[in-house]
Amino acid sequence: MEERYYQKEIETMAPEALRALQSEKLVKQVKHVWENCPPYRKKMEEKGLTPDDIKGIEDLHKLPFVTKSDLRDTYPYGMLAKPLSECVRIQSTSGTTGKRVIAYYTQHDVDLWEDCCARAIMAVGGTKEDVVQVCYGYGLFTGGPGLNGGSHKVGCLTLPMSSGNTERQIQFMMDLKSTILCCTPSYAAYIGEALKEMGYKPQDNCLKAGIFGAEPWTEEMRHDIEKSLGIKAFDIYGLTETSGPGVAFECKAQKGMHINEDHFLAEIIDPETGEVLPDGSRGELVFTSLDKEAFPLLRYRTRDICVLDRTPCACGRTHVRMSKPMGRSDDMMIIRGVNVFPSQIETVLLSEGYAPNYQIVVDRAKNNDTLDVYVELSPEQFSDTVSAVTAREKSLAAAMRTMLGIGAVIHLVAPKSIARSEGKAVRVVDKRKLHD
């Protein structure tokens, strides 16, 4: 099948031309931020920098970082670089780790963001003949508005369902013959589960592709979703601070997510030292927004851990690819001195034949960290004898120790006993924070 592009000339641009475009945009953006964003200008002055010191992307490393703390400290208007009269929208983070971060958008910002989402939809085979069902949350959350706008740009029939009300989701999906599903991977898994319970087989729906993001998920979970819905499942990446979903997206080659490098300049740094690492190194992802007018963040530390890959892609796109985030430098759990990522635990569960319905509970007893993993059994597994379930728990605990290097207490629980999520799944409950 012929590869589809939304903006082919840009998406397949020669690397040298792309670097030249990035340099040109960076120089212009640094001047814009210097003149219109006092908190960042102060950061530059503290490093003895002026816009004249930035001649191109080779000078990017000289610029100071921006962190989520900076955004909270300057709430609500501090990092705004355009008059409010020129802004047409805000979006906001969930605020689950502190004060909300508010991102501002001019109409130009919205247009470019929607272009990025349109590229993602066409990369999975989308055309104006498709019916795109958007089950990401709308409102302040960026997921719904971003994919909604991208779907419009492609010309698809767009179903702005938002999250929740699964029965209605399935009714519209079947009646209107949705072909592309956009939601969190955990909700896609839930829809697949619900379809099966209603008596539908994967071939009964018209879906061909899913665009899933906003939370970590593993390759094993991808295959489970593909099997339950009868689709190809594609990853999408974004964050409110840089616009929302569409910063990077998977193509049909599924060898990483192409970063829209004409809009977002990516670096990998050592999260401890801030040193820029060479391509192919595992480290923290840092983004510079090259076009954003209202909320133009330079060298924003995402806290996502990943790897960049510049080897040629079979799809013909020349923009660098990022791996699926391997966890976050700030939500990584340190348990008994060992670094543990929830994605490691999910990998073990899925490889051992369990559904991705689980919850990790970390606590502290007598100054020692405890790690409990609650895992749902399927109805077939739940019918096992008590001794068989106990044997399963021991086997899973051994596999978990091999992966993590530390022991975990496994609790195999009844089907449906762990609360389902229609937004971002709450996978980790760290009770140690409540005691500090």
mmCIF file with all atom_site columns, C-alpha atoms in Angstrom, residues 176-362:
data_model
loop_
_atom_site.group_PDB
_atom_site.id
_atom_site.type_symbol
_atom_site.label_atom_id
_atom_site.label_alt_id
_atom_site.label_comp_id
_atom_site.label_asym_id
_atom_site.label_entity_id
_atom_site.label_seq_id
_atom_site.pdbx_PDB_ins_code
_atom_site.Cartn_x
_atom_site.Cartn_y
_atom_site.Cartn_z
_atom_site.occupancy
_atom_site.B_iso_or_equiv
_atom_site.pdbx_formal_charge
_atom_site.auth_seq_id
_atom_site.auth_comp_id
_atom_site.auth_asym_id
_atom_site.auth_atom_id
_atom_site.pdbx_PDB_model_num
ATOM 1   C CA . LEU A 1 176 ? -21.275 4.543   12.311 1.00 0.00 ? 176 LEU A CA 1
ATOM 2   C CA . LYS A 1 177 ? -18.604 2.007   11.340 1.00 0.00 ? 177 LYS A CA 1
ATOM 3   C CA . SER A 1 178 ? -15.630 3.748   12.984 1.00 0.00 ? 178 SER A CA 1
ATOM 4   C CA . THR A 1 179 ? -12.344 2.886   11.281 1.00 0.00 ? 179 THR A CA 1
ATOM 5   C CA . ILE A 1 180 ? -9.745  4.636   13.486 1.00 0.00 ? 180 ILE A CA 1
ATOM 6   C CA . LEU A 1 181 ? -9.921  4.656   17.296 1.00 0.00 ? 181 LEU A CA 1
ATOM 7   C CA . CYS A 1 182 ? -8.081  7.278   19.363 1.00 0.00 ? 182 CYS A CA 1
ATOM 8   C CA . CYS A 1 183 ? -7.821  6.794   23.144 1.00 0.00 ? 183 CYS A CA 1
ATOM 9   C CA . THR A 1 184 ? -5.505  5.672   25.936 1.00 0.00 ? 184 THR A CA 1
ATOM 10  C CA . PRO A 1 185 ? -4.208  2.103   25.565 1.00 0.00 ? 185 PRO A CA 1
ATOM 11  C CA . SER A 1 186 ? -5.825  1.053   28.843 1.00 0.00 ? 186 SER A CA 1
ATOM 12  C CA . TYR A 1 187 ? -9.218  2.272   27.572 1.00 0.00 ? 187 TYR A CA 1
ATOM 13  C CA . ALA A 1 188 ? -8.688  0.510   24.226 1.00 0.00 ? 188 ALA A CA 1
ATOM 14  C CA . ALA A 1 189 ? -8.070  -2.718  26.161 1.00 0.00 ? 189 ALA A CA 1
ATOM 15  C CA . TYR A 1 190 ? -11.255 -2.064  28.144 1.00 0.00 ? 190 TYR A CA 1
ATOM 16  C CA . ILE A 1 191 ? -13.297 -1.493  24.964 1.00 0.00 ? 191 ILE A CA 1
ATOM 17  C CA . GLY A 1 192 ? -11.952 -4.776  23.583 1.00 0.00 ? 192 GLY A CA 1
ATOM 18  C CA . GLU A 1 193 ? -12.970 -6.508  26.795 1.00 0.00 ? 193 GLU A CA 1
ATOM 19  C CA . ALA A 1 194 ? -16.448 -4.953  26.690 1.00 0.00 ? 194 ALA A CA 1
ATOM 20  C CA . LEU A 1 195 ? -16.966 -5.922  23.025 1.00 0.00 ? 195 LEU A CA 1
ATOM 21  C CA . LYS A 1 196 ? -16.135 -9.537  23.857 1.00 0.00 ? 196 LYS A CA 1
ATOM 22  C CA . GLU A 1 197 ? -18.580 -9.548  26.780 1.00 0.00 ? 197 GLU A CA 1
ATOM 23  C CA . MET A 1 198 ? -21.307 -8.199  24.473 1.00 0.00 ? 198 MET A CA 1
ATOM 24  C CA . GLY A 1 199 ? -20.736 -11.136 22.149 1.00 0.00 ? 199 GLY A CA 1
ATOM 25  C CA . TYR A 1 200 ? -18.798 -9.355  19.400 1.00 0.00 ? 200 TYR A CA 1
ATOM 26  C CA . LYS A 1 201 ? -15.816 -10.916 17.640 1.00 0.00 ? 201 LYS A CA 1
ATOM 27  C CA . PRO A 1 202 ? -12.862 -8.740  16.480 1.00 0.00 ? 202 PRO A CA 1
ATOM 28  C CA . GLN A 1 203 ? -13.975 -9.082  12.844 1.00 0.00 ? 203 GLN A CA 1
ATOM 29  C CA . ASP A 1 204 ? -17.431 -7.672  13.672 1.00 0.00 ? 204 ASP A CA 1
ATOM 30  C CA . ASN A 1 205 ? -16.200 -4.063  13.884 1.00 0.00 ? 205 ASN A CA 1
ATOM 31  C CA . CYS A 1 206 ? -14.876 -1.878  11.039 1.00 0.00 ? 206 CYS A CA 1
ATOM 32  C CA . LEU A 1 207 ? -11.792 -0.609  12.885 1.00 0.00 ? 207 LEU A CA 1
ATOM 33  C CA . LYS A 1 208 ? -8.484  -0.826  11.025 1.00 0.00 ? 208 LYS A CA 1
ATOM 34  C CA . ALA A 1 209 ? -6.168  1.232   13.243 1.00 0.00 ? 209 ALA A CA 1
ATOM 35  C CA . GLY A 1 210 ? -5.864  2.714   16.698 1.00 0.00 ? 210 GLY A CA 1
ATOM 36  C CA . ILE A 1 211 ? -3.821  5.742   17.818 1.00 0.00 ? 211 ILE A CA 1
ATOM 37  C CA . PHE A 1 212 ? -3.061  5.254   21.484 1.00 0.00 ? 212 PHE A CA 1
ATOM 38  C CA . GLY A 1 213 ? -1.039  7.370   23.911 1.00 0.00 ? 213 GLY A CA 1
ATOM 39  C CA . ALA A 1 214 ? -1.073  9.499   27.098 1.00 0.00 ? 214 ALA A CA 1
ATOM 40  C CA . GLU A 1 215 ? 0.208   6.651   29.290 1.00 0.00 ? 215 GLU A CA 1
ATOM 41  C CA . PRO A 1 216 ? 2.993   4.046   29.191 1.00 0.00 ? 216 PRO A CA 1
ATOM 42  C CA . TRP A 1 217 ? 2.245   0.740   27.464 1.00 0.00 ? 217 TRP A CA 1
ATOM 43  C CA . THR A 1 218 ? 4.293   -2.235  26.384 1.00 0.00 ? 218 THR A CA 1
ATOM 44  C CA . GLU A 1 219 ? 4.661   -4.210  23.164 1.00 0.00 ? 219 GLU A CA 1
ATOM 45  C CA . GLU A 1 220 ? 2.831   -7.086  24.827 1.00 0.00 ? 220 GLU A CA 1
ATOM 46  C CA . MET A 1 221 ? -0.124  -4.804  25.545 1.00 0.00 ? 221 MET A CA 1
ATOM 47  C CA . ARG A 1 222 ? -0.034  -3.595  21.940 1.00 0.00 ? 222 ARG A CA 1
ATOM 48  C CA . HIS A 1 223 ? -0.395  -7.175  20.685 1.00 0.00 ? 223 HIS A CA 1
ATOM 49  C CA . ASP A 1 224 ? -3.246  -7.872  23.131 1.00 0.00 ? 224 ASP A CA 1
ATOM 50  C CA . ILE A 1 225 ? -5.154  -4.791  21.932 1.00 0.00 ? 225 ILE A CA 1
ATOM 51  C CA . GLU A 1 226 ? -4.538  -5.644  18.280 1.00 0.00 ? 226 GLU A CA 1
ATOM 52  C CA . LYS A 1 227 ? -5.903  -9.141  18.861 1.00 0.00 ? 227 LYS A CA 1
ATOM 53  C CA . SER A 1 228 ? -8.993  -8.054  20.825 1.00 0.00 ? 228 SER A CA 1
ATOM 54  C CA . LEU A 1 229 ? -9.996  -5.278  18.392 1.00 0.00 ? 229 LEU A CA 1
ATOM 55  C CA . GLY A 1 230 ? -8.670  -6.756  15.148 1.00 0.00 ? 230 GLY A CA 1
ATOM 56  C CA . ILE A 1 231 ? -6.584  -3.659  14.346 1.00 0.00 ? 231 ILE A CA 1
ATOM 57  C CA . LYS A 1 232 ? -3.048  -2.309  14.033 1.00 0.00 ? 232 LYS A CA 1
ATOM 58  C CA . ALA A 1 233 ? -2.216  -0.275  17.154 1.00 0.00 ? 233 ALA A CA 1
ATOM 59  C CA . PHE A 1 234 ? 0.000   2.811   16.805 1.00 0.00 ? 234 PHE A CA 1
ATOM 60  C CA . ASP A 1 235 ? 1.717   4.936   19.414 1.00 0.00 ? 235 ASP A CA 1
ATOM 61  C CA . ILE A 1 236 ? 1.469   8.720   19.666 1.00 0.00 ? 236 ILE A CA 1
ATOM 62  C CA . TYR A 1 237 ? 3.410   11.013  21.992 1.00 0.00 ? 237 TYR A CA 1
ATOM 63  C CA . GLY A 1 238 ? 2.949   14.511  23.276 1.00 0.00 ? 238 GLY A CA 1
ATOM 64  C CA . LEU A 1 239 ? 2.750   16.665  26.351 1.00 0.00 ? 239 LEU A CA 1
ATOM 65  C CA . THR A 1 240 ? 0.688   19.699  27.234 1.00 0.00 ? 240 THR A CA 1
ATOM 66  C CA . GLU A 1 241 ? 3.781   21.841  27.720 1.00 0.00 ? 241 GLU A CA 1
ATOM 67  C CA . THR A 1 242 ? 4.782   21.523  24.050 1.00 0.00 ? 242 THR A CA 1
ATOM 68  C CA . SER A 1 243 ? 1.214   21.435  22.611 1.00 0.00 ? 243 SER A CA 1
ATOM 69  C CA . GLY A 1 244 ? -0.276  17.978  23.184 1.00 0.00 ? 244 GLY A CA 1
ATOM 70  C CA . PRO A 1 245 ? -0.411  14.705  21.230 1.00 0.00 ? 245 PRO A CA 1
ATOM 71  C CA . GLY A 1 246 ? 1.301   14.788  17.857 1.00 0.00 ? 246 GLY A CA 1
ATOM 72  C CA . VAL A 1 247 ? 4.769   15.839  18.962 1.00 0.00 ? 247 VAL A CA 1
ATOM 73  C CA . ALA A 1 248 ? 5.749   12.366  17.728 1.00 0.00 ? 248 ALA A CA 1
ATOM 74  C CA . PHE A 1 249 ? 3.877   9.474   16.126 1.00 0.00 ? 249 PHE A CA 1
ATOM 75  C CA . GLU A 1 250 ? 4.382   5.982   14.771 1.00 0.00 ? 250 GLU A CA 1
ATOM 76  C CA . CYS A 1 251 ? 4.306   5.162   11.073 1.00 0.00 ? 251 CYS A CA 1
ATOM 77  C CA . LYS A 1 252 ? 3.461   1.770   9.609  1.00 0.00 ? 252 LYS A CA 1
ATOM 78  C CA . ALA A 1 253 ? 7.046   0.600   10.071 1.00 0.00 ? 253 ALA A CA 1
ATOM 79  C CA . GLN A 1 254 ? 6.476   0.817   13.852 1.00 0.00 ? 254 GLN A CA 1
ATOM 80  C CA . LYS A 1 255 ? 10.184  1.253   14.557 1.00 0.00 ? 255 LYS A CA 1
ATOM 81  C CA . GLY A 1 256 ? 9.764   4.222   16.899 1.00 0.00 ? 256 GLY A CA 1
ATOM 82  C CA . MET A 1 257 ? 7.815   7.482   16.766 1.00 0.00 ? 257 MET A CA 1
ATOM 83  C CA . HIS A 1 258 ? 8.794   10.188  14.274 1.00 0.00 ? 258 HIS A CA 1
ATOM 84  C CA . ILE A 1 259 ? 9.281   13.519  16.036 1.00 0.00 ? 259 ILE A CA 1
ATOM 85  C CA . ASN A 1 260 ? 7.897   16.456  14.048 1.00 0.00 ? 260 ASN A CA 1
ATOM 86  C CA . GLU A 1 261 ? 11.352  18.013  13.871 1.00 0.00 ? 261 GLU A CA 1
ATOM 87  C CA . ASP A 1 262 ? 10.286  21.064  11.923 1.00 0.00 ? 262 ASP A CA 1
ATOM 88  C CA . HIS A 1 263 ? 8.373   22.102  15.048 1.00 0.00 ? 263 HIS A CA 1
ATOM 89  C CA . PHE A 1 264 ? 10.160  20.358  17.934 1.00 0.00 ? 264 PHE A CA 1
ATOM 90  C CA . LEU A 1 265 ? 13.916  20.101  18.397 1.00 0.00 ? 265 LEU A CA 1
ATOM 91  C CA . ALA A 1 266 ? 14.816  17.004  20.436 1.00 0.00 ? 266 ALA A CA 1
ATOM 92  C CA . GLU A 1 267 ? 17.831  16.259  22.630 1.00 0.00 ? 267 GLU A CA 1
ATOM 93  C CA . ILE A 1 268 ? 18.746  13.406  24.954 1.00 0.00 ? 268 ILE A CA 1
ATOM 94  C CA . ILE A 1 269 ? 20.514  14.411  28.152 1.00 0.00 ? 269 ILE A CA 1
ATOM 95  C CA . ASP A 1 270 ? 21.949  12.713  31.197 1.00 0.00 ? 270 ASP A CA 1
ATOM 96  C CA . PRO A 1 271 ? 19.171  13.361  33.765 1.00 0.00 ? 271 PRO A CA 1
ATOM 97  C CA . GLU A 1 272 ? 21.747  13.772  36.551 1.00 0.00 ? 272 GLU A CA 1
ATOM 98  C CA . THR A 1 273 ? 24.285  16.097  34.901 1.00 0.00 ? 273 THR A CA 1
ATOM 99  C CA . GLY A 1 274 ? 22.285  17.725  32.103 1.00 0.00 ? 274 GLY A CA 1
ATOM 100 C CA . GLU A 1 275 ? 25.020  16.766  29.621 1.00 0.00 ? 275 GLU A CA 1
ATOM 101 C CA . VAL A 1 276 ? 23.820  16.246  26.032 1.00 0.00 ? 276 VAL A CA 1
ATOM 102 C CA . LEU A 1 277 ? 24.247  12.603  25.001 1.00 0.00 ? 277 LEU A CA 1
ATOM 103 C CA . PRO A 1 278 ? 24.860  11.284  21.464 1.00 0.00 ? 278 PRO A CA 1
ATOM 104 C CA . ASP A 1 279 ? 22.046  9.732   19.407 1.00 0.00 ? 279 ASP A CA 1
ATOM 105 C CA . GLY A 1 280 ? 21.483  6.131   20.417 1.00 0.00 ? 280 GLY A CA 1
ATOM 106 C CA . SER A 1 281 ? 22.076  6.879   24.104 1.00 0.00 ? 281 SER A CA 1
ATOM 107 C CA . ARG A 1 282 ? 19.383  6.255   26.669 1.00 0.00 ? 282 ARG A CA 1
ATOM 108 C CA . GLY A 1 283 ? 18.547  9.377   28.639 1.00 0.00 ? 283 GLY A CA 1
ATOM 109 C CA . GLU A 1 284 ? 16.035  12.119  29.343 1.00 0.00 ? 284 GLU A CA 1
ATOM 110 C CA . LEU A 1 285 ? 14.169  13.675  26.427 1.00 0.00 ? 285 LEU A CA 1
ATOM 111 C CA . VAL A 1 286 ? 14.358  17.482  26.119 1.00 0.00 ? 286 VAL A CA 1
ATOM 112 C CA . PHE A 1 287 ? 12.239  19.516  23.677 1.00 0.00 ? 287 PHE A CA 1
ATOM 113 C CA . THR A 1 288 ? 12.554  23.002  22.234 1.00 0.00 ? 288 THR A CA 1
ATOM 114 C CA . SER A 1 289 ? 9.414   24.391  20.559 1.00 0.00 ? 289 SER A CA 1
ATOM 115 C CA . LEU A 1 290 ? 10.557  26.058  17.338 1.00 0.00 ? 290 LEU A CA 1
ATOM 116 C CA . ASP A 1 291 ? 7.255   27.636  16.270 1.00 0.00 ? 291 ASP A CA 1
ATOM 117 C CA . LYS A 1 292 ? 5.051   28.127  19.320 1.00 0.00 ? 292 LYS A CA 1
ATOM 118 C CA . GLU A 1 293 ? 4.104   31.752  19.798 1.00 0.00 ? 293 GLU A CA 1
ATOM 119 C CA . ALA A 1 294 ? 2.158   31.946  23.058 1.00 0.00 ? 294 ALA A CA 1
ATOM 120 C CA . PHE A 1 295 ? 3.994   29.345  25.158 1.00 0.00 ? 295 PHE A CA 1
ATOM 121 C CA . PRO A 1 296 ? 7.412   28.829  23.523 1.00 0.00 ? 296 PRO A CA 1
ATOM 122 C CA . LEU A 1 297 ? 9.446   26.572  25.789 1.00 0.00 ? 297 LEU A CA 1
ATOM 123 C CA . LEU A 1 298 ? 13.175  26.254  25.110 1.00 0.00 ? 298 LEU A CA 1
ATOM 124 C CA . ARG A 1 299 ? 14.955  23.088  26.296 1.00 0.00 ? 299 ARG A CA 1
ATOM 125 C CA . TYR A 1 300 ? 12.009  21.767  28.299 1.00 0.00 ? 300 TYR A CA 1
ATOM 126 C CA . ARG A 1 301 ? 12.899  18.709  30.384 1.00 0.00 ? 301 ARG A CA 1
ATOM 127 C CA . THR A 1 302 ? 10.159  16.132  29.808 1.00 0.00 ? 302 THR A CA 1
ATOM 128 C CA . ARG A 1 303 ? 11.464  13.627  32.398 1.00 0.00 ? 303 ARG A CA 1
ATOM 129 C CA . ASP A 1 304 ? 10.687  10.874  29.879 1.00 0.00 ? 304 ASP A CA 1
ATOM 130 C CA . ILE A 1 305 ? 13.500  8.367   29.393 1.00 0.00 ? 305 ILE A CA 1
ATOM 131 C CA . CYS A 1 306 ? 14.026  7.218   25.801 1.00 0.00 ? 306 CYS A CA 1
ATOM 132 C CA . VAL A 1 307 ? 16.460  6.789   22.877 1.00 0.00 ? 307 VAL A CA 1
ATOM 133 C CA . LEU A 1 308 ? 16.651  8.698   19.563 1.00 0.00 ? 308 LEU A CA 1
ATOM 134 C CA . ASP A 1 309 ? 17.221  6.861   16.279 1.00 0.00 ? 309 ASP A CA 1
ATOM 135 C CA . ARG A 1 310 ? 18.293  8.592   13.041 1.00 0.00 ? 310 ARG A CA 1
ATOM 136 C CA . THR A 1 311 ? 18.700  5.483   10.876 1.00 0.00 ? 311 THR A CA 1
ATOM 137 C CA . PRO A 1 312 ? 16.570  5.565   7.691  1.00 0.00 ? 312 PRO A CA 1
ATOM 138 C CA . CYS A 1 313 ? 12.927  4.508   8.066  1.00 0.00 ? 313 CYS A CA 1
ATOM 139 C CA . ALA A 1 314 ? 11.101  2.323   5.558  1.00 0.00 ? 314 ALA A CA 1
ATOM 140 C CA . CYS A 1 315 ? 8.207   4.826   5.448  1.00 0.00 ? 315 CYS A CA 1
ATOM 141 C CA . GLY A 1 316 ? 10.386  7.480   3.795  1.00 0.00 ? 316 GLY A CA 1
ATOM 142 C CA . ARG A 1 317 ? 10.035  10.023  6.603  1.00 0.00 ? 317 ARG A CA 1
ATOM 143 C CA . THR A 1 318 ? 13.356  11.589  7.506  1.00 0.00 ? 318 THR A CA 1
ATOM 144 C CA . HIS A 1 319 ? 12.467  12.999  10.919 1.00 0.00 ? 319 HIS A CA 1
ATOM 145 C CA . VAL A 1 320 ? 14.235  11.388  13.873 1.00 0.00 ? 320 VAL A CA 1
ATOM 146 C CA . ARG A 1 321 ? 12.433  8.617   15.743 1.00 0.00 ? 321 ARG A CA 1
ATOM 147 C CA . MET A 1 322 ? 12.109  8.322   19.512 1.00 0.00 ? 322 MET A CA 1
ATOM 148 C CA . SER A 1 323 ? 11.616  5.024   21.263 1.00 0.00 ? 323 SER A CA 1
ATOM 149 C CA . LYS A 1 324 ? 8.570   4.390   23.385 1.00 0.00 ? 324 LYS A CA 1
ATOM 150 C CA . PRO A 1 325 ? 9.334   6.088   26.740 1.00 0.00 ? 325 PRO A CA 1
ATOM 151 C CA . MET A 1 326 ? 11.053  3.576   29.018 1.00 0.00 ? 326 MET A CA 1
ATOM 152 C CA . GLY A 1 327 ? 9.704   5.220   32.133 1.00 0.00 ? 327 GLY A CA 1
ATOM 153 C CA . ARG A 1 328 ? 10.209  8.647   33.630 1.00 0.00 ? 328 ARG A CA 1
ATOM 154 C CA . SER A 1 329 ? 13.123  10.017  35.549 1.00 0.00 ? 329 SER A CA 1
ATOM 155 C CA . ASP A 1 330 ? 10.683  11.482  38.061 1.00 0.00 ? 330 ASP A CA 1
ATOM 156 C CA . ASP A 1 331 ? 8.118   8.671   38.469 1.00 0.00 ? 331 ASP A CA 1
ATOM 157 C CA . MET A 1 332 ? 10.675  5.925   38.585 1.00 0.00 ? 332 MET A CA 1
ATOM 158 C CA . MET A 1 333 ? 10.209  4.081   41.854 1.00 0.00 ? 333 MET A CA 1
ATOM 159 C CA . ILE A 1 334 ? 13.273  3.416   43.982 1.00 0.00 ? 334 ILE A CA 1
ATOM 160 C CA . ILE A 1 335 ? 12.407  0.354   46.052 1.00 0.00 ? 335 ILE A CA 1
ATOM 161 C CA . ARG A 1 336 ? 14.979  -0.993  48.469 1.00 0.00 ? 336 ARG A CA 1
ATOM 162 C CA . GLY A 1 337 ? 17.619  0.916   46.490 1.00 0.00 ? 337 GLY A CA 1
ATOM 163 C CA . VAL A 1 338 ? 16.590  -0.564  43.136 1.00 0.00 ? 338 VAL A CA 1
ATOM 164 C CA . ASN A 1 339 ? 15.207  1.497   40.240 1.00 0.00 ? 339 ASN A CA 1
ATOM 165 C CA . VAL A 1 340 ? 11.824  0.058   39.223 1.00 0.00 ? 340 VAL A CA 1
ATOM 166 C CA . PHE A 1 341 ? 9.587   1.174   36.355 1.00 0.00 ? 341 PHE A CA 1
ATOM 167 C CA . PRO A 1 342 ? 5.909   0.121   36.176 1.00 0.00 ? 342 PRO A CA 1
ATOM 168 C CA . SER A 1 343 ? 6.477   -0.865  32.534 1.00 0.00 ? 343 SER A CA 1
ATOM 169 C CA . GLN A 1 344 ? 8.875   -3.606  33.706 1.00 0.00 ? 344 GLN A CA 1
ATOM 170 C CA . ILE A 1 345 ? 6.144   -5.106  35.873 1.00 0.00 ? 345 ILE A CA 1
ATOM 171 C CA . GLU A 1 346 ? 3.619   -4.925  33.030 1.00 0.00 ? 346 GLU A CA 1
ATOM 172 C CA . THR A 1 347 ? 6.055   -6.687  30.701 1.00 0.00 ? 347 THR A CA 1
ATOM 173 C CA . VAL A 1 348 ? 6.336   -9.605  33.135 1.00 0.00 ? 348 VAL A CA 1
ATOM 174 C CA . LEU A 1 349 ? 2.565   -9.872  33.622 1.00 0.00 ? 349 LEU A CA 1
ATOM 175 C CA . LEU A 1 350 ? 1.772   -9.913  29.921 1.00 0.00 ? 350 LEU A CA 1
ATOM 176 C CA . SER A 1 351 ? 4.586   -12.322 29.048 1.00 0.00 ? 351 SER A CA 1
ATOM 177 C CA . GLU A 1 352 ? 3.269   -14.687 31.734 1.00 0.00 ? 352 GLU A CA 1
ATOM 178 C CA . GLY A 1 353 ? -0.240  -14.665 30.254 1.00 0.00 ? 353 GLY A CA 1
ATOM 179 C CA . TYR A 1 354 ? -2.069  -12.155 32.456 1.00 0.00 ? 354 TYR A CA 1
ATOM 180 C CA . ALA A 1 355 ? -4.282  -9.281  31.297 1.00 0.00 ? 355 ALA A CA 1
ATOM 181 C CA . PRO A 1 356 ? -2.955  -5.699  31.792 1.00 0.00 ? 356 PRO A CA 1
ATOM 182 C CA . ASN A 1 357 ? -5.312  -5.069  34.714 1.00 0.00 ? 357 ASN A CA 1
ATOM 183 C CA . TYR A 1 358 ? -3.089  -4.607  37.739 1.00 0.00 ? 358 TYR A CA 1
ATOM 184 C CA . GLN A 1 359 ? -2.101  -2.217  40.485 1.00 0.00 ? 359 GLN A CA 1
ATOM 185 C CA . ILE A 1 360 ? 1.261   -1.713  42.170 1.00 0.00 ? 360 ILE A CA 1
ATOM 186 C CA . VAL A 1 361 ? 1.239   -0.734  45.852 1.00 0.00 ? 361 VAL A CA 1
ATOM 187 C CA . VAL A 1 362 ? 4.470   0.488   47.435 1.00 0.00 ? 362 VAL A CA 1
#
